[in-house]
Structures are given as structure tokens and as C-alpha cells.
Coordinates of C-alpha atoms (C1' of nucleotides) in Angstrom, one line a residue:
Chain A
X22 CA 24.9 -15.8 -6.5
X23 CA 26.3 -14.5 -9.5
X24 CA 28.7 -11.7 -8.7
X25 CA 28.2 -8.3 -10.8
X26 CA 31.1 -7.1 -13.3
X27 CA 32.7 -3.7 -12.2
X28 CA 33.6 -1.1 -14.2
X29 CA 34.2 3.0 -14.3
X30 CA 33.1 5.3 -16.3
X31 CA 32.7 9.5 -15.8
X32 CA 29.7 11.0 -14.8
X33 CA 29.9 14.1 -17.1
X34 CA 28.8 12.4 -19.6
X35 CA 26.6 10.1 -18.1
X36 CA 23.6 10.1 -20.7
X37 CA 20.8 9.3 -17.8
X38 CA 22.4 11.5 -14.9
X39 CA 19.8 14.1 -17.1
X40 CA 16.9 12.0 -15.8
X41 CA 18.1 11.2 -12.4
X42 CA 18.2 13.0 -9.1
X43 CA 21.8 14.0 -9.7
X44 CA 20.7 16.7 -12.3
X45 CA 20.5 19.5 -10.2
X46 CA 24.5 18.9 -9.3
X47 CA 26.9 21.5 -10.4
X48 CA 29.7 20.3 -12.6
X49 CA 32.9 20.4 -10.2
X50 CA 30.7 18.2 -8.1
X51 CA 29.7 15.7 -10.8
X52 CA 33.6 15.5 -11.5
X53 CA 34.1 14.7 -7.9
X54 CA 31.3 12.1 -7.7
X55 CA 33.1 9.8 -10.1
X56 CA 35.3 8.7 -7.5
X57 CA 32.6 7.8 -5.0
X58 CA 31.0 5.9 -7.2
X59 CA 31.2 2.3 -9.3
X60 CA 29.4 1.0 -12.1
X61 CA 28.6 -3.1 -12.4
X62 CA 26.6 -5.0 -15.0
X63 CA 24.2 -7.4 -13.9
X64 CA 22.8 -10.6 -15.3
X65 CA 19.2 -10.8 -15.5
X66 CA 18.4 -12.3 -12.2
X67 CA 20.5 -11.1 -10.2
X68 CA 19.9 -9.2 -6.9
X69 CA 21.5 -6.1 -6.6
X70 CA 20.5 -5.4 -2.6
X71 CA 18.7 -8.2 -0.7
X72 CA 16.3 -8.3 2.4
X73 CA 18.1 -7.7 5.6
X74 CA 21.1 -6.1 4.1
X75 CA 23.1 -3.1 5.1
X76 CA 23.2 -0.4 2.6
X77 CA 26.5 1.0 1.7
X78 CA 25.5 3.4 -1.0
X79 CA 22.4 4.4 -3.2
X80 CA 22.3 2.6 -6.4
X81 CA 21.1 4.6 -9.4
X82 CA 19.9 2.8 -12.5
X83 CA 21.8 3.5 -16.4
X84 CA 20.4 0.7 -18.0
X85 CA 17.8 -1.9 -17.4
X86 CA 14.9 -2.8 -15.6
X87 CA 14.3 -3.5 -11.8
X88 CA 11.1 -5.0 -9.6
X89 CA 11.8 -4.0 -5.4
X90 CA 10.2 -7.3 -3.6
X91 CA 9.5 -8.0 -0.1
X92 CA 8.7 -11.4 0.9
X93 CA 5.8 -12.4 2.9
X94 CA 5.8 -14.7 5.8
X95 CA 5.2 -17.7 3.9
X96 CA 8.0 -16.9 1.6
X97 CA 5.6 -15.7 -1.2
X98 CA 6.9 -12.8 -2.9
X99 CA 5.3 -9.1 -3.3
X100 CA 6.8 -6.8 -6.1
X101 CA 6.0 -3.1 -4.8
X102 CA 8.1 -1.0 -6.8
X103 CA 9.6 -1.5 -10.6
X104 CA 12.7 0.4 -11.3
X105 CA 13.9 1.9 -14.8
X106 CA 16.9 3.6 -16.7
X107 CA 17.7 7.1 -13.9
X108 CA 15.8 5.7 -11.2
X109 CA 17.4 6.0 -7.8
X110 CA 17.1 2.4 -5.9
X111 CA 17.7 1.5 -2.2
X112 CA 17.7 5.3 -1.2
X113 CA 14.8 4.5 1.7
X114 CA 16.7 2.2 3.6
X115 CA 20.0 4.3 3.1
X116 CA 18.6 7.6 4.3
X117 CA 16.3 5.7 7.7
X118 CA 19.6 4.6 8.3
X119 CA 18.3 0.9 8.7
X120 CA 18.4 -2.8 7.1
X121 CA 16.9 -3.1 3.8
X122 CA 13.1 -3.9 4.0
X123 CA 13.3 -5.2 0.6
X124 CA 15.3 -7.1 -2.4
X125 CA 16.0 -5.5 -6.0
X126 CA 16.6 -7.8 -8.8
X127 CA 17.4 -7.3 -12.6
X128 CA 14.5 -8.4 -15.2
X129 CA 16.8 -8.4 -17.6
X130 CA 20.6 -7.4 -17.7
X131 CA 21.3 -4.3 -16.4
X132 CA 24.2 -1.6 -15.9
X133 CA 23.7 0.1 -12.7
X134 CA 26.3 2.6 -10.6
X135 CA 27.0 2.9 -6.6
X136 CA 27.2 6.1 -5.1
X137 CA 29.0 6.1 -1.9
X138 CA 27.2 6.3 1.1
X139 CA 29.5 8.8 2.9
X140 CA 29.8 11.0 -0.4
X141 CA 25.9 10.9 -0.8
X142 CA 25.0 11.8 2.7
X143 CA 27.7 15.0 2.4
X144 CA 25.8 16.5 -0.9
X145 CA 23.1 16.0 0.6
X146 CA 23.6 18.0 3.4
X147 CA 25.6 20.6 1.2
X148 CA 23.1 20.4 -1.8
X149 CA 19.3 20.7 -0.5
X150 CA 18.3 20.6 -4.2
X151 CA 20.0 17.3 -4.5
X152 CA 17.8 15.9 -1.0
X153 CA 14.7 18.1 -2.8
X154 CA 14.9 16.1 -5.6
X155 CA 14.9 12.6 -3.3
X156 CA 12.1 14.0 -1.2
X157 CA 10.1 14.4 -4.8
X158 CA 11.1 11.0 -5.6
X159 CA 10.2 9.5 -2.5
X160 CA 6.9 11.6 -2.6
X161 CA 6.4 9.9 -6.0
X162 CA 6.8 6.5 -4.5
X163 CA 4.5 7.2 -1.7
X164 CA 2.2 8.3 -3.7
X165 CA 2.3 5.3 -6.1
X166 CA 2.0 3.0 -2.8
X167 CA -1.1 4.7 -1.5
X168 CA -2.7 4.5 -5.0
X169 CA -1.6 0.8 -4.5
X170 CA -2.9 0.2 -1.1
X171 CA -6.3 1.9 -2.5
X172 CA -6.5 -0.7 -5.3
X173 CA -5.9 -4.1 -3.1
X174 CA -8.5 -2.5 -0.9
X175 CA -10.8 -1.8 -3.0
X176 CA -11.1 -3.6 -5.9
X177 CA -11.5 -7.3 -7.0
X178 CA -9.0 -9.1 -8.8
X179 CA -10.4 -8.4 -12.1
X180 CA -10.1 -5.0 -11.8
X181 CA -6.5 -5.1 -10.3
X182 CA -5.4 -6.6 -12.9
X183 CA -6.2 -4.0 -15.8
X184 CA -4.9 -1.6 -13.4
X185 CA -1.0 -3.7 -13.3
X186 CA -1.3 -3.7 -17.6
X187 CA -1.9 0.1 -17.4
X188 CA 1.4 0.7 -13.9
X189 CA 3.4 -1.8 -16.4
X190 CA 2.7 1.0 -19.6
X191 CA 3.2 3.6 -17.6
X192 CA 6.6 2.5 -16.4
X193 CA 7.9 0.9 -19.2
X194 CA 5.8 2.4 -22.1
X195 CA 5.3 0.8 -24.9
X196 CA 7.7 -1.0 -27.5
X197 CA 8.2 0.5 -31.2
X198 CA 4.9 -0.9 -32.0
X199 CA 3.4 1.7 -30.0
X200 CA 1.3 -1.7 -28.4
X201 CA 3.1 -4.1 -26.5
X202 CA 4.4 -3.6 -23.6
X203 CA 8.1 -2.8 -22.8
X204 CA 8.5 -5.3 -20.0
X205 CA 8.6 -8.9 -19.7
X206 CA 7.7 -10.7 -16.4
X207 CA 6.2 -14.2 -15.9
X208 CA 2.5 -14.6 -14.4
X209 CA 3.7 -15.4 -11.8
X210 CA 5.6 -12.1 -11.3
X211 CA 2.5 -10.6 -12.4
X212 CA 0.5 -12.2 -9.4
X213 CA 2.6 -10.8 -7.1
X214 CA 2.2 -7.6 -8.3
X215 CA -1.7 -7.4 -8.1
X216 CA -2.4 -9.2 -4.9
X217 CA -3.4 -12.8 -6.6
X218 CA -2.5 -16.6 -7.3
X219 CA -0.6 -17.3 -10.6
X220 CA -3.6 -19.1 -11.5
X221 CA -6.1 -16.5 -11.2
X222 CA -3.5 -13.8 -13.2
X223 CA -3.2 -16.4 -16.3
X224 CA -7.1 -17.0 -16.4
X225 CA -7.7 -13.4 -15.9
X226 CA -5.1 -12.6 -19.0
X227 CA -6.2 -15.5 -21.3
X228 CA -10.0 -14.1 -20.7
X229 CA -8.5 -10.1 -21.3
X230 CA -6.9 -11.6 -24.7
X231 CA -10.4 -13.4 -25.6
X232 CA -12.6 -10.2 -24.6
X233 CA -9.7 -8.8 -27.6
X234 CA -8.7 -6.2 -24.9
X235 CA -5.2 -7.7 -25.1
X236 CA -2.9 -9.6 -27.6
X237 CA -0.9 -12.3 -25.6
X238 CA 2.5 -14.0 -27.3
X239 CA 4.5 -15.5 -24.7
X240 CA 5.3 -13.1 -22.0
X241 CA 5.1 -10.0 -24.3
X242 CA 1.3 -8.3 -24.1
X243 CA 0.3 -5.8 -26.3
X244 CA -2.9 -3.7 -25.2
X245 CA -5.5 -3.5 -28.3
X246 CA -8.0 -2.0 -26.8
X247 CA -6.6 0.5 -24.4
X248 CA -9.8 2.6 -23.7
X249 CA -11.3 -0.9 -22.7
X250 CA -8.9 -1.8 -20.6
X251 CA -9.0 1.9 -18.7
X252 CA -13.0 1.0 -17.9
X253 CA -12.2 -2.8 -16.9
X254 CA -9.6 -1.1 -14.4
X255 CA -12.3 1.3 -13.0
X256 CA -9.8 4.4 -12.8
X257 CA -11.5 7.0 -10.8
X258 CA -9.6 10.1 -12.4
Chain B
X29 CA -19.3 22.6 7.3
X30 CA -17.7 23.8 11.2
X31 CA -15.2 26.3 10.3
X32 CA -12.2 26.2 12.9
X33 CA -11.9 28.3 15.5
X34 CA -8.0 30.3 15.5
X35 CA -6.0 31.8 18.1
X36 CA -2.4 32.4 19.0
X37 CA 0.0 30.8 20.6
X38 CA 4.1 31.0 20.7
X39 CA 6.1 28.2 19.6
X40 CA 9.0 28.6 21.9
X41 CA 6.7 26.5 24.9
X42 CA 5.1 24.3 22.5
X43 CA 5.4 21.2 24.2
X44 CA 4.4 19.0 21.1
X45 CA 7.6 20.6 18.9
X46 CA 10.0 18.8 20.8
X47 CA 8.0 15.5 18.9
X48 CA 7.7 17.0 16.1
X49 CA 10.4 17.6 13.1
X50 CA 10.6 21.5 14.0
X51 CA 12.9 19.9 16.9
X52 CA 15.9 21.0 15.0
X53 CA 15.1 24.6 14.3
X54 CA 17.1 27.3 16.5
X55 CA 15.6 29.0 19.0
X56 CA 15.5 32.3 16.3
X57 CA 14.1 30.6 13.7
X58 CA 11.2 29.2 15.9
X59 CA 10.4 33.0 17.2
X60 CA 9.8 33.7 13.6
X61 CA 7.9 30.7 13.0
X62 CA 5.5 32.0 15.8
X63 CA 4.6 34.8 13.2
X64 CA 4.2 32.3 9.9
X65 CA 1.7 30.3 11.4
X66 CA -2.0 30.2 12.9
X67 CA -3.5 27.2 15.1
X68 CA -7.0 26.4 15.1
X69 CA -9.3 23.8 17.6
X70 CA -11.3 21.6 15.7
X71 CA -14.3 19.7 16.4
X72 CA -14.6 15.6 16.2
X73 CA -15.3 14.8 12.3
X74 CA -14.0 18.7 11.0
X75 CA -11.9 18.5 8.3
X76 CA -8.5 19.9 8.3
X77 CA -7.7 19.6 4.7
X78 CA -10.3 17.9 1.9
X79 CA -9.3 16.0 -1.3
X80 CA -8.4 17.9 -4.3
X81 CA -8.1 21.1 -2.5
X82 CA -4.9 23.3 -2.7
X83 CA -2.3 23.1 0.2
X84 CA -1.7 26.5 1.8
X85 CA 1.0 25.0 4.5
X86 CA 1.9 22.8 6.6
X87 CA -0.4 20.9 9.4
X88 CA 1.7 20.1 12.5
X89 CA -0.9 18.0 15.2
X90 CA -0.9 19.7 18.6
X91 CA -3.2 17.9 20.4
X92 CA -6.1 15.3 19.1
X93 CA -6.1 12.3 16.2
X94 CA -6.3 12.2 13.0
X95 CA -7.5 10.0 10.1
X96 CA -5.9 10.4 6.3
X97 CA -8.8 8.9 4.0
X98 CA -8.9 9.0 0.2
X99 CA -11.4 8.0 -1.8
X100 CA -12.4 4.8 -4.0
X101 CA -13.9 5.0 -7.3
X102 CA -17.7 4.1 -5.6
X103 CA -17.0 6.6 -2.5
X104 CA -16.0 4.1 -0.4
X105 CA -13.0 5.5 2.0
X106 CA -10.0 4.3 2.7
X107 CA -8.0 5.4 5.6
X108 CA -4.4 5.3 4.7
X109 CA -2.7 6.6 7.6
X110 CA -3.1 7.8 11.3
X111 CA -1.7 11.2 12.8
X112 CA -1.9 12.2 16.6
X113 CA 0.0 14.8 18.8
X114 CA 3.6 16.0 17.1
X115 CA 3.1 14.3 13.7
X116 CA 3.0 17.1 10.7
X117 CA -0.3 16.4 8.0
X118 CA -0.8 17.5 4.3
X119 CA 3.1 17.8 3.7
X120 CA 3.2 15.2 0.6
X121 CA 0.8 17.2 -1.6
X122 CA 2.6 20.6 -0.2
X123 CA 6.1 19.3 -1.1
X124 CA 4.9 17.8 -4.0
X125 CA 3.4 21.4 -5.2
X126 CA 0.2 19.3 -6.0
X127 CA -3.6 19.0 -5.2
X128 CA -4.2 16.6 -2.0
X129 CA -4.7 13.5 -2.9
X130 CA -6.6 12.5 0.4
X131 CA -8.2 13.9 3.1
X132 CA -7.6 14.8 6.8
X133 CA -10.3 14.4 9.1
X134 CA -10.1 14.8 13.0
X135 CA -11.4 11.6 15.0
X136 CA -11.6 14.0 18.4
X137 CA -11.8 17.2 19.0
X138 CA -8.1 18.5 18.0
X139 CA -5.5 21.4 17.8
X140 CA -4.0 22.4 14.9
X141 CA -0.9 24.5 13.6
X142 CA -0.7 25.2 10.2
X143 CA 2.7 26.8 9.3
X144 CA 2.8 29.3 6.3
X145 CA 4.0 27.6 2.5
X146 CA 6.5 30.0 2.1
X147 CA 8.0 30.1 5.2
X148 CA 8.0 26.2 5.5
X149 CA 10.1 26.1 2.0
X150 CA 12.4 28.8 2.5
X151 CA 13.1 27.0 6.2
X152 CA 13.8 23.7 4.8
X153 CA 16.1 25.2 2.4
X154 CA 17.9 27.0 4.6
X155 CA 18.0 24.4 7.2
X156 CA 18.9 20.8 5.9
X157 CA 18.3 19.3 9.3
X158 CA 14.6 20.2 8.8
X159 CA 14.3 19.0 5.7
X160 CA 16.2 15.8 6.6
X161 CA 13.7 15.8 9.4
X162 CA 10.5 15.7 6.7
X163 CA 12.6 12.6 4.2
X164 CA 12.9 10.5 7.4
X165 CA 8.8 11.2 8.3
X166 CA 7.9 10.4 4.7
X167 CA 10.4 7.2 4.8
X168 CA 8.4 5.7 7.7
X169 CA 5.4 6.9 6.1
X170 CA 6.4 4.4 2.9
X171 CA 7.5 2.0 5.0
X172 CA 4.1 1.7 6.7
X173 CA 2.6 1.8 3.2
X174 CA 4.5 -0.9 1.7
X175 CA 3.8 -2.9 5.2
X176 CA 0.5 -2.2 4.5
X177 CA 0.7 -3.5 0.6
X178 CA 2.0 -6.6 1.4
X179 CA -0.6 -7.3 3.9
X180 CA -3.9 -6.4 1.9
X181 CA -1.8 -8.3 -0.9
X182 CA -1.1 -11.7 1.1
X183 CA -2.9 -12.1 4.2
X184 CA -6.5 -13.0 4.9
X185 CA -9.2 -10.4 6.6
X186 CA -8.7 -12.2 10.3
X187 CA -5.1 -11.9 10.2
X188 CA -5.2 -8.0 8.5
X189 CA -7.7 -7.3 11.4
X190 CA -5.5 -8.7 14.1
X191 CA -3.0 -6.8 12.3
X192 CA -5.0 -3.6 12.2
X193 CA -5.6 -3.7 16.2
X194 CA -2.1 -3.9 16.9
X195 CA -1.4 -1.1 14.7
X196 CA -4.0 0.7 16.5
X197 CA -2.4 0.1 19.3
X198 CA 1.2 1.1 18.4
X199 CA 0.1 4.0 16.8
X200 CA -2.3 5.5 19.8
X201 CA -1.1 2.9 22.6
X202 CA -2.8 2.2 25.8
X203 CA -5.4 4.0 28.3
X204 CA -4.0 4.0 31.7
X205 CA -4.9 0.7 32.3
X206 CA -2.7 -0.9 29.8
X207 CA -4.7 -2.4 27.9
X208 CA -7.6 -0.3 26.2
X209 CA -6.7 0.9 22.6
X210 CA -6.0 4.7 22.9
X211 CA -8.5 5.2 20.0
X212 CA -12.3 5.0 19.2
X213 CA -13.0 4.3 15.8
X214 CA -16.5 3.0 14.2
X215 CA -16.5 -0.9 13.0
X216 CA -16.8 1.2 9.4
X217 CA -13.9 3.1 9.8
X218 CA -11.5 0.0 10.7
X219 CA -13.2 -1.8 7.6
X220 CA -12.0 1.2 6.1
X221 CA -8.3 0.4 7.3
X222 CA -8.5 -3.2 6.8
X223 CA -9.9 -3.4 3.4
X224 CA -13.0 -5.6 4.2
X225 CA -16.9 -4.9 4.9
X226 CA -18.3 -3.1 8.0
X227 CA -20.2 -7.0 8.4
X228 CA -16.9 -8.8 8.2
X229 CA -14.8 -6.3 10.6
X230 CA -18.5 -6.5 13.5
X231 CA -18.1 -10.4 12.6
X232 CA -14.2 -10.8 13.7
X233 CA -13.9 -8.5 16.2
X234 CA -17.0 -10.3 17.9
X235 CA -15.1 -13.9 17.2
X236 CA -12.0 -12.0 18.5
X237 CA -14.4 -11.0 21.7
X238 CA -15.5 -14.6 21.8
X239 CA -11.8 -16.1 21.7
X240 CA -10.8 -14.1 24.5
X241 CA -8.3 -11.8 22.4
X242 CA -9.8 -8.6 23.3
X243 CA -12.8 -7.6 25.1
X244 CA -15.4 -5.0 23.4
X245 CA -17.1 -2.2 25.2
X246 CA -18.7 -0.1 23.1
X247 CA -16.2 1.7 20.7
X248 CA -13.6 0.7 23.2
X249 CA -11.4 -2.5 22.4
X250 CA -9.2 -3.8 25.3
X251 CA -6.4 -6.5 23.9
X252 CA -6.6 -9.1 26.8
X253 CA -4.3 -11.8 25.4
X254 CA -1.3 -10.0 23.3
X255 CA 0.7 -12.7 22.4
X256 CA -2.1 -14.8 20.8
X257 CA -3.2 -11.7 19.0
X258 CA 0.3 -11.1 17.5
X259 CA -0.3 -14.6 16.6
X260 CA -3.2 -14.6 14.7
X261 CA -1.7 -11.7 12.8
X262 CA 1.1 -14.0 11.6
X263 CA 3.5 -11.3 12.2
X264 CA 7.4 -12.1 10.3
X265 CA 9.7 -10.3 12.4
Chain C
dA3 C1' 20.1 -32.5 -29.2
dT4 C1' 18.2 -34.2 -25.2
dT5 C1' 16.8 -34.0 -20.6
dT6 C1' 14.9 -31.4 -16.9
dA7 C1' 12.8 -27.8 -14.8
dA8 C1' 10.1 -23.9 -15.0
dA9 C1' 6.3 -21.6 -16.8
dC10 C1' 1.7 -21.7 -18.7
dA11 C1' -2.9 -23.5 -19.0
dT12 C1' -7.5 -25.2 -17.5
dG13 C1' -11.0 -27.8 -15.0
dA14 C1' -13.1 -29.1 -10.5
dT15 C1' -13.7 -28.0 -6.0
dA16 C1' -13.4 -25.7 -1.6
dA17 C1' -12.9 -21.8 1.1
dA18 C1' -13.2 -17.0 2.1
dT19 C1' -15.7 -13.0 1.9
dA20 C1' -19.3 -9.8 0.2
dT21 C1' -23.9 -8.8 -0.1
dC22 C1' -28.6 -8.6 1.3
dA23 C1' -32.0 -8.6 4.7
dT24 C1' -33.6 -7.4 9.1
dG25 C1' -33.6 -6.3 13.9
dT26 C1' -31.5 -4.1 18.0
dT27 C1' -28.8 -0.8 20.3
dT28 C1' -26.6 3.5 21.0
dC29 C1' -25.7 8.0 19.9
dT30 C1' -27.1 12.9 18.6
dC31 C1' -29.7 16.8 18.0
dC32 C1' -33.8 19.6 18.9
Chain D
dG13 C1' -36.1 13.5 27.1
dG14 C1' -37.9 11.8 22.8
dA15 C1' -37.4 11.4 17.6
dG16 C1' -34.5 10.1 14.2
dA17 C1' -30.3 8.6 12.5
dA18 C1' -26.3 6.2 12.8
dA19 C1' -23.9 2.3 14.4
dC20 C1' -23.9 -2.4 15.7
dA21 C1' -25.2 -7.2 15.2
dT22 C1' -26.3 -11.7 13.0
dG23 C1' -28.3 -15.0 9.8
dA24 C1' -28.9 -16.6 4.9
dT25 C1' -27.1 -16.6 0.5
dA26 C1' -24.3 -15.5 -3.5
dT27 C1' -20.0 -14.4 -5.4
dT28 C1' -15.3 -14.3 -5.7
dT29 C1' -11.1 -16.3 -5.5
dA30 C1' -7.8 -19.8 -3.9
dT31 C1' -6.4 -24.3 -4.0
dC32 C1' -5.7 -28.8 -5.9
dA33 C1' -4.9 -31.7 -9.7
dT34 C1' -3.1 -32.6 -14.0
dG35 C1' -1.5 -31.8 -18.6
dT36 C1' 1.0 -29.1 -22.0
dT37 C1' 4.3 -25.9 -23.7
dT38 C1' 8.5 -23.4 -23.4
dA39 C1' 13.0 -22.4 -21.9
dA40 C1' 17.4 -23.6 -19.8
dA41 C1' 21.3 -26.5 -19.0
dT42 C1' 24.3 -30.4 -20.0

DNA sequence: ATTTAAACATGATAAATATCATGTTTCTCC
DNA sequence: GGAGAAACATGATATTTATCATGTTTAAAT
């Protein structure tokens, strides 16, 4: 495994701090957090935590995109979280104290920082807007995986899969074309997603581009026919 | 629908705090908590909180269980989670300062606290233990959701339903005699859990019967051969 | 640039599971 | 304690979806 580049940088004028959980941080703490912390550029690929690991800080996203997999007992892989620029990643493990349950991994090269775990666990305790701010993350996530747990319940493949197009938009938004989606994963990532076989996803996305509810080129998809795509997904609200 | 019948009670001989997250208060704060809540007995099937309402507190469980449903698009439920004696209910949508997304619904008759908003927020900030406390409760609460994910997303109905009885079982645990589920739920409502149809969930758990995993009486379900159950749940760890 | 592997694609088939139909049993409420 | 409803049960059938097989395209590495 490829080993990530480390670098520092301040956090004062960290241009995604804004977006992250660290926001609500006074400055003279902001200055001290610099030196419990370290910033590393991934390669696309590469894991930043894996399965079974002990946590030694929380990792907070600058740049790049992230999928949070657990594997199943046949070794196939289940994405259940994606991960973006400010996002906070790892934190659940860190805070229960315990193993990671769960692997992140770049989608495409990334910069991401390390906050110490000792330094973390202190502002929290000092800070309860800064463990506020996790418990609405966290609250977020919980959401998102009871929403999740709904949909594989409840709702054929078909159905699933409009549902991942729209969770991918939503995350990622769209590129400049105000269309295509700003996130490339294979079918196969896809499939693991939305509960399904990689075979199932591709015929299920070559049939979306025929019905002209999607534009396929490569990995990119761009969503033609979005109010389509909303009633092939079934969303209640 | 039943309204709930209230009455009064200190806090200070609760012997369901000492489970519960309010463990960590002081002996002063918990006097004043006595005035900042109101407990209530429901009957089996009442509702404690409904979808879409407006949280006015927070639901600690004295005594009785609890299903969390939420609703699918053709009013099919879905029980997400299960809450018995100790466990606090409703806090997500209250911490979240949003509408619930699901429901509560007692599965026996039940007594219920429900601690003032107010007080609840001002407590947490003031006491970082407690809200510590309620991030470790929502942690396990994600980590049983993304268990749950990757089941509906990769196993087969048997193996969730063999799946679904353990959990019944960790979650409620054993009658006296060590072996009878601690629960009664309808065929329907562990479909509910299990993401398959009422026919499927009679089916198994009558194959189960006949293969000498559990024995059925009634609502009842006794696990007569553990091991081989944990087996046909294909359990990693 | 060429080789090699991964990703994508599609048809045929098998397996899993839902749905429909119908009957029985067990609760629950006057 | 009896009427009615809900829950349980089981067979037959239809549908969905996975799996297997095989070929093509695309991307990555030497």
C-alpha cells in the first residue's frame, strides 16, 4: 500500500475549516490545533483508515472524494457512506472508543488532515459546540442510514437505483454542465451501493440511458430527465 | 387515540437512570430534573411520539418496549430500531431541531419520562459528560444501522431472519428459562424488521420450527439450538 | 506501443422471493 | 361467551433478481 505524502499547513486559513465541524472554534484554539494535526495527499485508491484498525485521530477531508466500505462475509464490499471536501471521517469509531467497523478510500486523489486524537477528545470536552456540531453530523449520518435501510427494505432494485443517481447528486452535485454528475465510480461500486450484482446495476443504467432518463459516457452520467428519474425512485416526500 | 395517563415521580430512586445516560448527572442536577419532566403509562400499541410531529423533549424508557417504525412510500412500516427499559427515544429529531422522522410505538404496556427540551439542552451544555453520554447512544445507534445496511444489502431473507431472531434476542434477551425470546412481536412486524413479506417471515420461521432451530408457541419463539442459528445467519465476527 | 487486466455489456438460465388465493386459528371487544 | 377482526398458515403462481457464460471495450502497466 501506497503510503500518503505529509505535509503542514495552518489552519487559520484553511479555506474548508468554514464548512467543517471546526467552525465553531475560536481563533487561539484554531492556532493551537495546527500542531495536533497533519495534512497527507492521497492517491486515488488509497485507503486512508482500514477495517479493524485503531484510530489515532479524526480525519477531516480538504480536498477530494471518499466512499466508507464495510465488507461482507463473503468479502463483497458495501459502500455506506461517501465523504466530500469538510467532511469529518472516522469520528464514530474514534469517539466509541473501538476498532474501525469500516475502510475509507480516495475516488480520486485527495488532501486530507489528521487531528490528534488526545487534542480532539480535550476540545471536545472544553468546547460543547465543537461535540454539538459532531452530534449534528452524526445525526446527519444516521439519518442518511435509516433512509438507507428504508430503501433496501422496501424497494426493488429498479427503484434503488434512481434513488443512488439522485444520493450521488446530492453529494457531489453536478459538474459545470449543471447535468452530469460530479463523481465517478465503476458499476461495480455502484452495486454496492444499492444492494445489487454489477450486472443488474449496468442493465438497470443502460435501460435508464434508453428510457433517455440518463446520458451515459464512460463512468460520467448526466441526469436528462431529472423529474423522471425522482418518480422512477418513488421518493415519498 | 389512548391518551397517556401522567403522574409524578422523583428521579433521585429511579432505578432505570442508573441505565440510562442521565447516569452522569449530579445528585443536584437530577433534583431539578424531577421538576423538568412528566412520566406517563402507556397502553400496548399507544404511541409515544408519531411521524412528522414536533419533539417537545426527550423520551427516557422506564419500564416496557418499544418499536421505532417509519414509513415506506405504499405505508408499509419499517421498524428501524428497538428501545426497552433505560434507553432514551425521540432524541435524533430533538437534537436535530427537526420534525420526527419515525415513530414510537409501545409493544407492552409501558412507562414513560419525557424530560423538558429546554432543560435537556441547557443540561447537555452545561454537562459535557451528558452530552458525551447521548454521541456514544447515537454511535451504537449507527453502528446497528449500518449492521443493518449491509445485511438487507448482501444476505438472503433466511439468513436476515436468523439474523433478526438473534437480535431479538440480544436486544430483549431470555425469559427465565433461557431460552424464550423476551419479546412478542406479530410475524408482520418482524417482516417489518427483516425486509421481507409477512408470508415469507410465517414460511421460515415454520422451516426454522421444523429444523429444530427454535420452537414456536404462539407469539413466543424459544431458540433451541443457538449455535446452528448463529450459523444460518452467517455471522463474520 | 503492446500486453494484460479490469471494467463494461448482454443473453440465457436458475434461484429466490413476492403475490394471490383461501382456509384456519387466535385474539379482542361488546 | 359469541361476533368480528386480526393474525397465522400454506399452496400455487408470477415476478424479480442473481448467476453463469461469453464477448467487447477501456484503462493501466511495462
Amino acid at each position: 500500500m501506497k503510503k500518503p505524502i505529509q505535509f503542514e499547513t495552518g489552519c487559520a486559513h484553511c479555506n474548508v475549516r468554514i464548512h467543517s465541524v471546526f467552525n465553531v472554534l475560536e481563533s487561539d484554539q484554531m492556532n493551537e490545533m495546527v500542531m495536533h494535526k497533519s495534512c497527507s495527499t492521497y492517491k486515488k485508491g488509497q485507503y486512508v483508515f482500514a477495517e479493524n484498525g485503531l484510530p489515532t485521530g479524526l480525519f477531516c477531508v480538504n480536498s477530494g472524494k471518499i466512499k466508507i466500505t464495510t465488507t461482507g462475509f463473503d468479502g463483497k464490499e458495501q459502500i455506506l457512506r461517501l465523504a466530500k471536501s469538510g467532511d469529518i471521517v472516522g469520528y464514530r469509531a474514534l469517539i466509541s472508543n473501538e476498532r474501525y467497523a469500516s475502510s475509507a478510500v480516495t475516488l480520486e486523489d485527495a488532501t486530507i488532515c489528521i487531528i490528534d486524537k488526545a487534542f480532539f477528545f480535550k476540545t471536545m470536552e472544553s468546547t460543547p459546540k465543537l461535540m454539538f456540531e459532531v452530534v449534528k453530523k452524526m445525526s446527519r449520518d444516521l439519518k442518511e442510514a435509516e433512509d438507507h435501510i428504508l430503501s433496501l427494505s422496501q424497494k426493488n432494485v429498479r427503484e434503488r437505483m434512481a434513488e443512488a443517481l439522485l444520493f450521488l447528486k446530492a453529494t457531489y452535485g453536478f459538474e459545470e454542465d449543471q447535468k452530469t454528475i460530479g463523481v465517478s465510480l465503476t458499476r461495480e461500486e455502484i452495486a454496492d451501493y444499492v444492494g445489487t450484482s454489477t450486472e443488474s446495476c449496468i442493465r438497470l443504467l443502460s435501460e435508464f440511458n434508453q428510457d433517455k432518463l440518463i446520458v451515459l459516457n464512460g463512468k460520467k452520467i448526466s441526469i436528462i430527465n431529472l423529474p423522471m428519474l425522482i418518480q422512477t425512485a418513488n421518493i415519498v416526500d
